[in-house]
Tab-separated table of C-alpha atoms in Angstrom:
chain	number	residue	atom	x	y	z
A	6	UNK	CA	218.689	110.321	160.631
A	7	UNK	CA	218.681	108.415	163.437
A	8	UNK	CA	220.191	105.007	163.999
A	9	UNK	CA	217.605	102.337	162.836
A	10	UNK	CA	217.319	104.422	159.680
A	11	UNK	CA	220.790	104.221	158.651
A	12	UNK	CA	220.705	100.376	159.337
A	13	UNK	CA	217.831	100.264	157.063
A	14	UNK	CA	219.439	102.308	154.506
A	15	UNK	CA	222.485	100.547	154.384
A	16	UNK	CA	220.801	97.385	153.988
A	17	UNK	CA	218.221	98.251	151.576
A	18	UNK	CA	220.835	99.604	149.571
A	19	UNK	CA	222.269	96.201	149.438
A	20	UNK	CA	219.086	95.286	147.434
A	21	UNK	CA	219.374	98.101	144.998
A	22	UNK	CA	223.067	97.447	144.079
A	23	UNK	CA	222.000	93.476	144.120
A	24	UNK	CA	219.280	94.875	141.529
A	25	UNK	CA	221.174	96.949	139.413
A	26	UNK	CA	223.960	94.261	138.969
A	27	UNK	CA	222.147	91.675	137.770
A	28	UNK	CA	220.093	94.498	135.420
A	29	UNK	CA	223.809	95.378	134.014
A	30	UNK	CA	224.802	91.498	133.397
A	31	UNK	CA	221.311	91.958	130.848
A	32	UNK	CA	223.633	93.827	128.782
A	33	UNK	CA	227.524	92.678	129.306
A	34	UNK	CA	229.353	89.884	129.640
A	35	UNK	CA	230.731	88.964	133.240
A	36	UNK	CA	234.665	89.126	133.337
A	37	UNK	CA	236.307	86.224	135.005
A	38	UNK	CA	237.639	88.081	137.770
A	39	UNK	CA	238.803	86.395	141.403
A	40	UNK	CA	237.344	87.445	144.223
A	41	UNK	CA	240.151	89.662	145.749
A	42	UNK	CA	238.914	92.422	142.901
A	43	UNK	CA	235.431	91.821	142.742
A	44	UNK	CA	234.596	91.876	146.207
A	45	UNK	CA	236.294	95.104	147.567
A	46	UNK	CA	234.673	96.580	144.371
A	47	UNK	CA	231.409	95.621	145.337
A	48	UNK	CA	231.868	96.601	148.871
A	49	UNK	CA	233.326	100.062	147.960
A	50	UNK	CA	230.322	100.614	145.586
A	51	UNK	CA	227.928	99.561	148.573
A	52	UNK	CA	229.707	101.972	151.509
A	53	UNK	CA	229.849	104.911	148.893
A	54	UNK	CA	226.155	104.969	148.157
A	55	UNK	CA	224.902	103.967	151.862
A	56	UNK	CA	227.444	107.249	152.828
A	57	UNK	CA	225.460	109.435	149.992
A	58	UNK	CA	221.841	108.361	151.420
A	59	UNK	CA	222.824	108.541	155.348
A	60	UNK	CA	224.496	111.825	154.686
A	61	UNK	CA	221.097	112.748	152.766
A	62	UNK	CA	223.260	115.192	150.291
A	63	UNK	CA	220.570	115.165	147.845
A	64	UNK	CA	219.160	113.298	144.588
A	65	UNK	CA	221.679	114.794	142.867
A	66	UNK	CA	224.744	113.749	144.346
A	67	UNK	CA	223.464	110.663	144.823
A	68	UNK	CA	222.256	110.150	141.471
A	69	UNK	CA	226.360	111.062	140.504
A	70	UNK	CA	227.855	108.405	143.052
A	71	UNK	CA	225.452	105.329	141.467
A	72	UNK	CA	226.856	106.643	137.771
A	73	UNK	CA	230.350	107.040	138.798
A	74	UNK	CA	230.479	103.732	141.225
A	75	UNK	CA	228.493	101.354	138.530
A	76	UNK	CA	230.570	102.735	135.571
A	77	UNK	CA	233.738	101.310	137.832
A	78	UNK	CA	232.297	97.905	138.297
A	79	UNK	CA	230.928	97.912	134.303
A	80	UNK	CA	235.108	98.780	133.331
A	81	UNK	CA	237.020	96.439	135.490
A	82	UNK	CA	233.994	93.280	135.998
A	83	UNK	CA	232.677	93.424	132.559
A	84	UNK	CA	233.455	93.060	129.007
A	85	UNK	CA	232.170	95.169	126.241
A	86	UNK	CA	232.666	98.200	124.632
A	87	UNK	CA	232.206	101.557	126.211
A	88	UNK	CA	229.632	102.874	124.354
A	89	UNK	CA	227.672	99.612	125.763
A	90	UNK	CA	228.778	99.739	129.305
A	91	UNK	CA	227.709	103.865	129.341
A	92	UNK	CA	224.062	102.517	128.096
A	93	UNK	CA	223.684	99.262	130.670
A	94	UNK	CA	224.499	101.784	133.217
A	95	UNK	CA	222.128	104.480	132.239
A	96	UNK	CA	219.718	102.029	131.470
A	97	UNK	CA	219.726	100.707	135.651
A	98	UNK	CA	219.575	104.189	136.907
A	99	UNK	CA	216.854	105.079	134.769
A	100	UNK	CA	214.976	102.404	135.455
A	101	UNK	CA	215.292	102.577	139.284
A	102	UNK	CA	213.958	106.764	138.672
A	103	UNK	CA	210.908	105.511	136.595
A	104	UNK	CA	210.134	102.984	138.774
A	105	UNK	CA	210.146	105.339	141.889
A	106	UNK	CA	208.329	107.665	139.746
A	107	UNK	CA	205.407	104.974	138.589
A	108	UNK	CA	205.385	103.558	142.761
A	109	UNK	CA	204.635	107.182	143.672
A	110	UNK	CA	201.846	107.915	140.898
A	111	UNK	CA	200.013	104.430	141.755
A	112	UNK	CA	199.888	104.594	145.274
A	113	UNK	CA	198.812	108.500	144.331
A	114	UNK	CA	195.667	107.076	142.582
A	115	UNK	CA	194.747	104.506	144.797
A	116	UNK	CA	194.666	107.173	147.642
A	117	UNK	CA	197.560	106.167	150.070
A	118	UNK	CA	200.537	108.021	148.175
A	119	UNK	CA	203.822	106.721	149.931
A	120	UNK	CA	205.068	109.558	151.665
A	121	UNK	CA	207.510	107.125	153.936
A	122	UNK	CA	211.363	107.154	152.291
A	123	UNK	CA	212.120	104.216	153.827
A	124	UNK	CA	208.685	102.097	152.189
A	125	UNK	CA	209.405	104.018	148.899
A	126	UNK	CA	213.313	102.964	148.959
A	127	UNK	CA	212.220	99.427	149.633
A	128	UNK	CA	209.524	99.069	147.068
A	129	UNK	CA	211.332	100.244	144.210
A	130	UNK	CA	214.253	98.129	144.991
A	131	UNK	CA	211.864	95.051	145.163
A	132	UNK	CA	209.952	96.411	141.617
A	133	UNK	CA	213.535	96.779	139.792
A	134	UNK	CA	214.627	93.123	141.194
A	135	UNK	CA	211.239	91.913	140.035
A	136	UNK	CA	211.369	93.423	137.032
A	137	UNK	CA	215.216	92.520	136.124
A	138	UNK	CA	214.358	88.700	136.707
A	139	UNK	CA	210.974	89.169	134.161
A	140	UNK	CA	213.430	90.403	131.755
A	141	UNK	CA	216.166	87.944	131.851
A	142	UNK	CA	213.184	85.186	131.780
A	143	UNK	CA	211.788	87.140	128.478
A	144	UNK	CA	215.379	87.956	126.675
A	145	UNK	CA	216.800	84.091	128.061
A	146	UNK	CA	217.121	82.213	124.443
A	147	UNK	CA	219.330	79.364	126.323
A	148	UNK	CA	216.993	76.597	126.377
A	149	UNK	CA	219.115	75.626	129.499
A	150	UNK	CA	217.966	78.465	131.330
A	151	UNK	CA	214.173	77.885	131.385
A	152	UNK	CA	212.385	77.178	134.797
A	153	UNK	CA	208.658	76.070	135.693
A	154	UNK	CA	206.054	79.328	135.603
A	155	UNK	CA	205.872	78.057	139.321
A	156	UNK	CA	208.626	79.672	140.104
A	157	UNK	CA	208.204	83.160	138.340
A	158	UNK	CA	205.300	83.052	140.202
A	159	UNK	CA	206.604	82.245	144.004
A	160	UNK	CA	208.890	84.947	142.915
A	161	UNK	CA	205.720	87.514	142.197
A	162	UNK	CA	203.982	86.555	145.019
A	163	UNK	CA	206.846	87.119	147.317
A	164	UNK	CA	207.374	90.676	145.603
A	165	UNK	CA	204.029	92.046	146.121
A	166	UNK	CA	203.383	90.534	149.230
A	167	UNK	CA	206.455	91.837	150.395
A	168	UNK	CA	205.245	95.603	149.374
A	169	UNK	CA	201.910	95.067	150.552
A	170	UNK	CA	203.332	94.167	153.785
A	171	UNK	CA	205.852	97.214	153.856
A	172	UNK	CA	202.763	98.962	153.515
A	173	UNK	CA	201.379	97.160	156.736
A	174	UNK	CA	204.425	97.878	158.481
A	175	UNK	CA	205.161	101.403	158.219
A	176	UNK	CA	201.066	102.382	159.072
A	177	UNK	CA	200.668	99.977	161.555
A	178	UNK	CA	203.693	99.860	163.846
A	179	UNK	CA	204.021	103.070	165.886
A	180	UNK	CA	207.782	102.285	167.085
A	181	UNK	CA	210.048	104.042	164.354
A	182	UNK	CA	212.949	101.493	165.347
A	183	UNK	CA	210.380	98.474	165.438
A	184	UNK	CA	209.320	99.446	161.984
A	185	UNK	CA	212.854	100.022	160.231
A	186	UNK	CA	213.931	96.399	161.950
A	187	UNK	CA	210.763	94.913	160.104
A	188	UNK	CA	211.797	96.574	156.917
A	189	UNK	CA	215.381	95.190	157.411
A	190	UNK	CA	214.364	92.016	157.817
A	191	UNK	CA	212.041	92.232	155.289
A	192	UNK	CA	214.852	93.579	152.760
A	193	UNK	CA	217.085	90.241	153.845
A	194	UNK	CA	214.321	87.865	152.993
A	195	UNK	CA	213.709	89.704	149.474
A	196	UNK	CA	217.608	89.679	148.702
A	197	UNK	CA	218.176	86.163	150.174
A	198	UNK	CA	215.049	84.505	148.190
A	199	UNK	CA	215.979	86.359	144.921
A	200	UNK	CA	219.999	84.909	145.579
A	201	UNK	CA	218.784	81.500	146.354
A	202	UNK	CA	216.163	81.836	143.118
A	203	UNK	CA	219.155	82.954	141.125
A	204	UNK	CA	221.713	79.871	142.228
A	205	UNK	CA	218.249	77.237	141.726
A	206	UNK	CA	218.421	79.258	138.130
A	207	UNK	CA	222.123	78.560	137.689
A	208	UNK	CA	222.071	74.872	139.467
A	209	UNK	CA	219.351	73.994	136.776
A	210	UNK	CA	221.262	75.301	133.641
A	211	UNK	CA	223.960	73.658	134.197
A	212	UNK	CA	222.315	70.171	135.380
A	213	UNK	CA	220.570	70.233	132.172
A	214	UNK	CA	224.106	70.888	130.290
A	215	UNK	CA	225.273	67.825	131.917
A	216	UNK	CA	222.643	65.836	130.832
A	217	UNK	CA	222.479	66.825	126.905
A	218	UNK	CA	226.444	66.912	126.714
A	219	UNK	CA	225.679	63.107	127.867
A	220	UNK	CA	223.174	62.366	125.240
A	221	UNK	CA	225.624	64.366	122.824
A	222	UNK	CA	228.217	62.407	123.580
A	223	UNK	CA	226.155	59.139	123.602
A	224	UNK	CA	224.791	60.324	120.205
A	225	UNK	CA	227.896	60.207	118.916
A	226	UNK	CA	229.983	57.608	120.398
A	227	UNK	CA	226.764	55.695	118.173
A	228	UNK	CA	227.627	57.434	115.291
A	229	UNK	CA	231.419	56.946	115.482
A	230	UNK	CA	230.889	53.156	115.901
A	231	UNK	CA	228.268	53.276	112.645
A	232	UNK	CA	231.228	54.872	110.315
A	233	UNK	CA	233.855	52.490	111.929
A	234	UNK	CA	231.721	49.380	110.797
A	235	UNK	CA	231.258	50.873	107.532
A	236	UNK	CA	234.666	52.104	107.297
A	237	UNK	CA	235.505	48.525	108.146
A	238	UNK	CA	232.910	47.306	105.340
A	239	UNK	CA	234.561	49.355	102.681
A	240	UNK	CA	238.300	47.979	103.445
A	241	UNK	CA	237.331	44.194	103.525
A	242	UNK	CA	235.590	45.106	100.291
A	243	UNK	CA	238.167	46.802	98.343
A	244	UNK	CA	240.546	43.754	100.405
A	245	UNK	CA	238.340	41.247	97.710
A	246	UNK	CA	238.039	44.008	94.882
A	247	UNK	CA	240.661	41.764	93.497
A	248	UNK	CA	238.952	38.341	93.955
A	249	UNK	CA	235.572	40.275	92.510
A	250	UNK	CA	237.206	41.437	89.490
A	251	UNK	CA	238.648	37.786	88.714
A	252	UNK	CA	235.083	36.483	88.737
A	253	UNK	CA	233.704	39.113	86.725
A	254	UNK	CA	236.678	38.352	84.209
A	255	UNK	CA	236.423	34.822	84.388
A	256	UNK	CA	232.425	34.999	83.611
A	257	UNK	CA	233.108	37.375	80.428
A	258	UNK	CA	235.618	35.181	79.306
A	259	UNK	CA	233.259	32.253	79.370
A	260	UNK	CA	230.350	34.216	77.842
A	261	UNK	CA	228.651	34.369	80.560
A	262	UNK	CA	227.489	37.944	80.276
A	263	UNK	CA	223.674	37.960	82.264
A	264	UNK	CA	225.722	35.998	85.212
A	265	UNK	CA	228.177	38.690	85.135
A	266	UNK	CA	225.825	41.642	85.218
A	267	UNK	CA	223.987	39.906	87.946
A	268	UNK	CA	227.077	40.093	89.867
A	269	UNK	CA	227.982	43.611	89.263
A	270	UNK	CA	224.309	44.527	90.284
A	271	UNK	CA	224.767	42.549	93.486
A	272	UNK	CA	227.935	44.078	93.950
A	273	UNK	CA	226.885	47.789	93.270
A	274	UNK	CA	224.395	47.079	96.035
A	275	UNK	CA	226.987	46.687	99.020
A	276	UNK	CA	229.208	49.116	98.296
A	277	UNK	CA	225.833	51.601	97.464
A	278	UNK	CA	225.258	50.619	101.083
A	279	UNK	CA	228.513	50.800	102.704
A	280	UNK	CA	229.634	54.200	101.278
A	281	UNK	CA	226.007	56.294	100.546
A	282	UNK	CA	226.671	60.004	101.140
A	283	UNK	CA	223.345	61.694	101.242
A	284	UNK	CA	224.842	64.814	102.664
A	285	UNK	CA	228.427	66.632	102.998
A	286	UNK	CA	227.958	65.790	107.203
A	287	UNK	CA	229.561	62.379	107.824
A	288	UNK	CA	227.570	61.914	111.361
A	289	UNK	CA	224.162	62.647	109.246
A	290	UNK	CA	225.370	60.473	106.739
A	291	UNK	CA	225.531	57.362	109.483
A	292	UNK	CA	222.862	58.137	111.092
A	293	UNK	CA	220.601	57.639	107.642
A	294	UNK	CA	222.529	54.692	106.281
A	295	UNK	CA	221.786	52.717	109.414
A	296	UNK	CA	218.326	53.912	109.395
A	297	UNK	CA	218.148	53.217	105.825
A	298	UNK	CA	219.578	49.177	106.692
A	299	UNK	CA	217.248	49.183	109.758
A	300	UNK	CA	214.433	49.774	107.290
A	301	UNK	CA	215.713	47.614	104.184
A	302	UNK	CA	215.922	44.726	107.217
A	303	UNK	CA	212.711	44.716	107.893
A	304	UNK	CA	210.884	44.420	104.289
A	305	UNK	CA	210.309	48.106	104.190
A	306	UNK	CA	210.699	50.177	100.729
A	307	UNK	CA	212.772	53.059	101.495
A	308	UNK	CA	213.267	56.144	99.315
A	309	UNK	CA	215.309	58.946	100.078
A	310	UNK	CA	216.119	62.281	98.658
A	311	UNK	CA	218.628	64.459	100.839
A	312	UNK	CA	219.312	68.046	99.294
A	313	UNK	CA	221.922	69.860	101.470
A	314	UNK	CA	223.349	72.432	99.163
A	315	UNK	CA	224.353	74.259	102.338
A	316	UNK	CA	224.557	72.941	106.000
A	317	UNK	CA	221.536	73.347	107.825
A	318	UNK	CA	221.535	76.128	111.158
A	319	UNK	CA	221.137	73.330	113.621
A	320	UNK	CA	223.792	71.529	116.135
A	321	UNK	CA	225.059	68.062	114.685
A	322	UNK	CA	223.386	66.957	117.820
A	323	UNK	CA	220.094	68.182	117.503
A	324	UNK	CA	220.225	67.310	113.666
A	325	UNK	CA	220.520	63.963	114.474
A	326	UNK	CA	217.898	63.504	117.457
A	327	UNK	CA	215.505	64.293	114.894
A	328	UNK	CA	216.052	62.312	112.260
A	329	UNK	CA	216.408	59.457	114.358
A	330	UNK	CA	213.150	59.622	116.175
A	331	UNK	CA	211.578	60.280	113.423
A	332	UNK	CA	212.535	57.752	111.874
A	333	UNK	CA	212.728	55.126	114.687
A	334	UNK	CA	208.919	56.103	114.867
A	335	UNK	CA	208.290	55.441	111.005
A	336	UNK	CA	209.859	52.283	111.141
A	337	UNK	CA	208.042	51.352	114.096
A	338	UNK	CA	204.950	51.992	112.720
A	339	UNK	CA	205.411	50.460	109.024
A	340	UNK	CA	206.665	46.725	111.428
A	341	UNK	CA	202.730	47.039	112.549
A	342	UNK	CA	201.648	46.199	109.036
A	343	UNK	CA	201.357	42.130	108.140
A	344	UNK	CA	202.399	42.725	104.647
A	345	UNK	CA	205.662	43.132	103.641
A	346	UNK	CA	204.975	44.531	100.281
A	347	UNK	CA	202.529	47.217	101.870
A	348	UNK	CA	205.739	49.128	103.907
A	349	UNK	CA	206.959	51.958	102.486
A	350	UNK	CA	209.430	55.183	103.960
A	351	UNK	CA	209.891	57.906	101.916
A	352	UNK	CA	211.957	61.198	103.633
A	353	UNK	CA	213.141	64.181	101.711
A	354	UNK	CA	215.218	66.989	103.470
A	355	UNK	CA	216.521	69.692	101.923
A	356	UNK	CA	218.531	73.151	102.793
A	357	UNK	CA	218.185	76.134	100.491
A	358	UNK	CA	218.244	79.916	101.313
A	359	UNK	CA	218.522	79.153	105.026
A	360	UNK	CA	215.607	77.231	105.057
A	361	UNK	CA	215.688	73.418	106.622
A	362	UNK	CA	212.807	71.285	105.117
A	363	UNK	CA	211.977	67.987	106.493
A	364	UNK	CA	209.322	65.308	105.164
A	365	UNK	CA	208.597	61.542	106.463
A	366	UNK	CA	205.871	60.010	104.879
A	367	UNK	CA	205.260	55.707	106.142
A	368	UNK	CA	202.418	53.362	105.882
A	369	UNK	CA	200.946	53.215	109.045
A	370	UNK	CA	197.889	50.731	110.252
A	371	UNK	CA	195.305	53.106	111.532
A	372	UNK	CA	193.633	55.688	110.076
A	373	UNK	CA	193.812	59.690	110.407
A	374	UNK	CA	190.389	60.747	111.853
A	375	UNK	CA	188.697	63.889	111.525
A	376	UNK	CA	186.249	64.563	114.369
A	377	UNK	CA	185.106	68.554	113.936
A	378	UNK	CA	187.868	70.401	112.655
A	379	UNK	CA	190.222	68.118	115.410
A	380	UNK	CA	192.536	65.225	114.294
């Protein structure tokens, strides 16, 4: 093997081990390891495989040195059990022999079967990248992690026109060193874009984070500042329970039993108010009440029925975005309508069997048109 071919190999074995990492984080958890044991492992995996293809001791043996070098980064960079680091393993290397396998019986039926190693080393590596990066996109269920179709499909491009180059290369450059340069270079732009891709990916997620932890916390800095002022309510009520109850007395003592009902009633109304629990979730519980006041404030008939027997599978947060927009919309819409007495807001929710049910149902000013099937 001459010179430029070990160069070549040592580089496009940089892709495969780029590959098959990323294929084995599908299936474990990263360790939190520091760069002084990470690195030289990555390193020693990369020189004992480039030794294995530049010595050209055979499928086998080189087959043995990916198992035994990727089962020593899966034990000391990953968590997991054995039994799952064994499969996430097996899993990469029999991917990378299918895919080999399928390049092979493709270019076979389309009449150019790739005879050169070094066009079939590179194309698989680029297929299994490919490939790992479809996967993560289709198993990703962190709605962090999502990206623009644009970009899955620069990626694409950039993978097949990097094979169909390859192709290019290795029939139409005489120059054995010229060619295994262009694949090299090739290889670098493949493992650089996928990197950069991959760090865009990352950059995104986390961006994102920052931005709903900010409307979390916004969320409920509002909510904590709706239980203080009802908090507050309650006290300075139960501050004048004592002045209330003197009234009350005062009015039964004098007979004056409608005036004294009329005052309980009124009474029963602010602390119904102040201290509604619609739900066992305090942060719910504000966020309906003031909704609820918002409603009652602007002439609109409210009626709700909130069944929670058991907490409903969703994040406080996202609980509470929608039942406030929904709500901030139903409002909105029933302030349209001139007459007072023709707002109404009726909402039931309710949690049973690990099923979340949600209804809002508000006068509204226009009406719902039906145009062919089409709303």
């Amino acid at each position: 093997m001459g010179a430029a071919d070990a160069i070549f190999n040592m580089i496009c074995n940089i892709l495969s081990i780029y590959a098959c990492v990323r294929g084995m984080e599908i299936f474990l958890v990263p360790r939190h390891r520091g760069w002084m044991v990470s690195v030289p492992l990555y390193i020693g995996t990369w020189l004992v495989n480039s030794l294995f293809y530049v010595l050209d001791v055979g499928i086998r043996y080189t087959n043995l040195s990916f198992w035994v070098c990727f089962m020593t980064l899966a034990v000391f960079l990953y968590e997991g059990s054995w039994k799952r680091k064994v499969l996430a393993v097996l899993a990469m290397l029999a991917t990378g022999i299918v895919l080999e396998d399928i390049l092979w019986i493709v270019s076979s039926i389309l009449g150019s079967p790739v005879e050169n190693a070094a066009l079939g080393c590179l194309c698989s590596g680029i297929m299994l990248l490919f490939l790992v990066v479809l996967i993560e996109k289709l198993l990703s269920l962190d709605r962090y992690a999502v990206l623009p179709l644009s970009g899955y499909a620069s990626i694409s491009i950039l993978s097949i026109g990097s094979m169909v180059l390859a192709e290019i290369i290795t029939e139409e450059v005489d120059s054995q060193e010229l060619a295994m340069a262009a694949l090299s270079i090739l290889c670098i732009v493949n493992i650089s874009t996928y990197h950069i891709y991959h760090k865009i990916a990352e950059s995104h997620k986390r961006d994102m984070q920052r931005a709903a932890l900010l409307q979390e916390n916004q969320m409920y800095a509002r909510q904590l500042e709706l239980l203080q002022q009802s908090q507050q309510y309650v006290r300075v009520l139960r501050h004048d329970m004592k002045n209330h109850l003197n009234i009350i007395g005062m009015l039964i003592k004098d007979k004056k039993t409608s005036e004294a009902n009329h005052y309980l009633e009124e009474l029963n109304q602010e602390f119904a108010v102040a201290v509604r629990a619609y739900c066992p979730n305090d942060i719910v519980n504000a966020v309906l009440s003031s909704k609820e006041q918002a409603a009652a404030a602007a002439g609109i008939s409210c009626e709700f029925q909130i069944d929670f027997a058991e907490a409903p599978e969703m994040e406080d947060i996202d609980l509470c975005s929608l039942l406030s927009n929904t709500l901030d919309n139903a409002i909105e819409a029933c302030k349209r309508i001139s007459q007072a007495s023709e707002r109404f807001l009726n909402v039931k929710a309710r949690c049973q069997n690990g099923f979340f049910s949600y209804k809002v149902v508000n006068a509204k000013v226009n009406e719902v048109v039906e145009e062919n099937g089409n709303f």
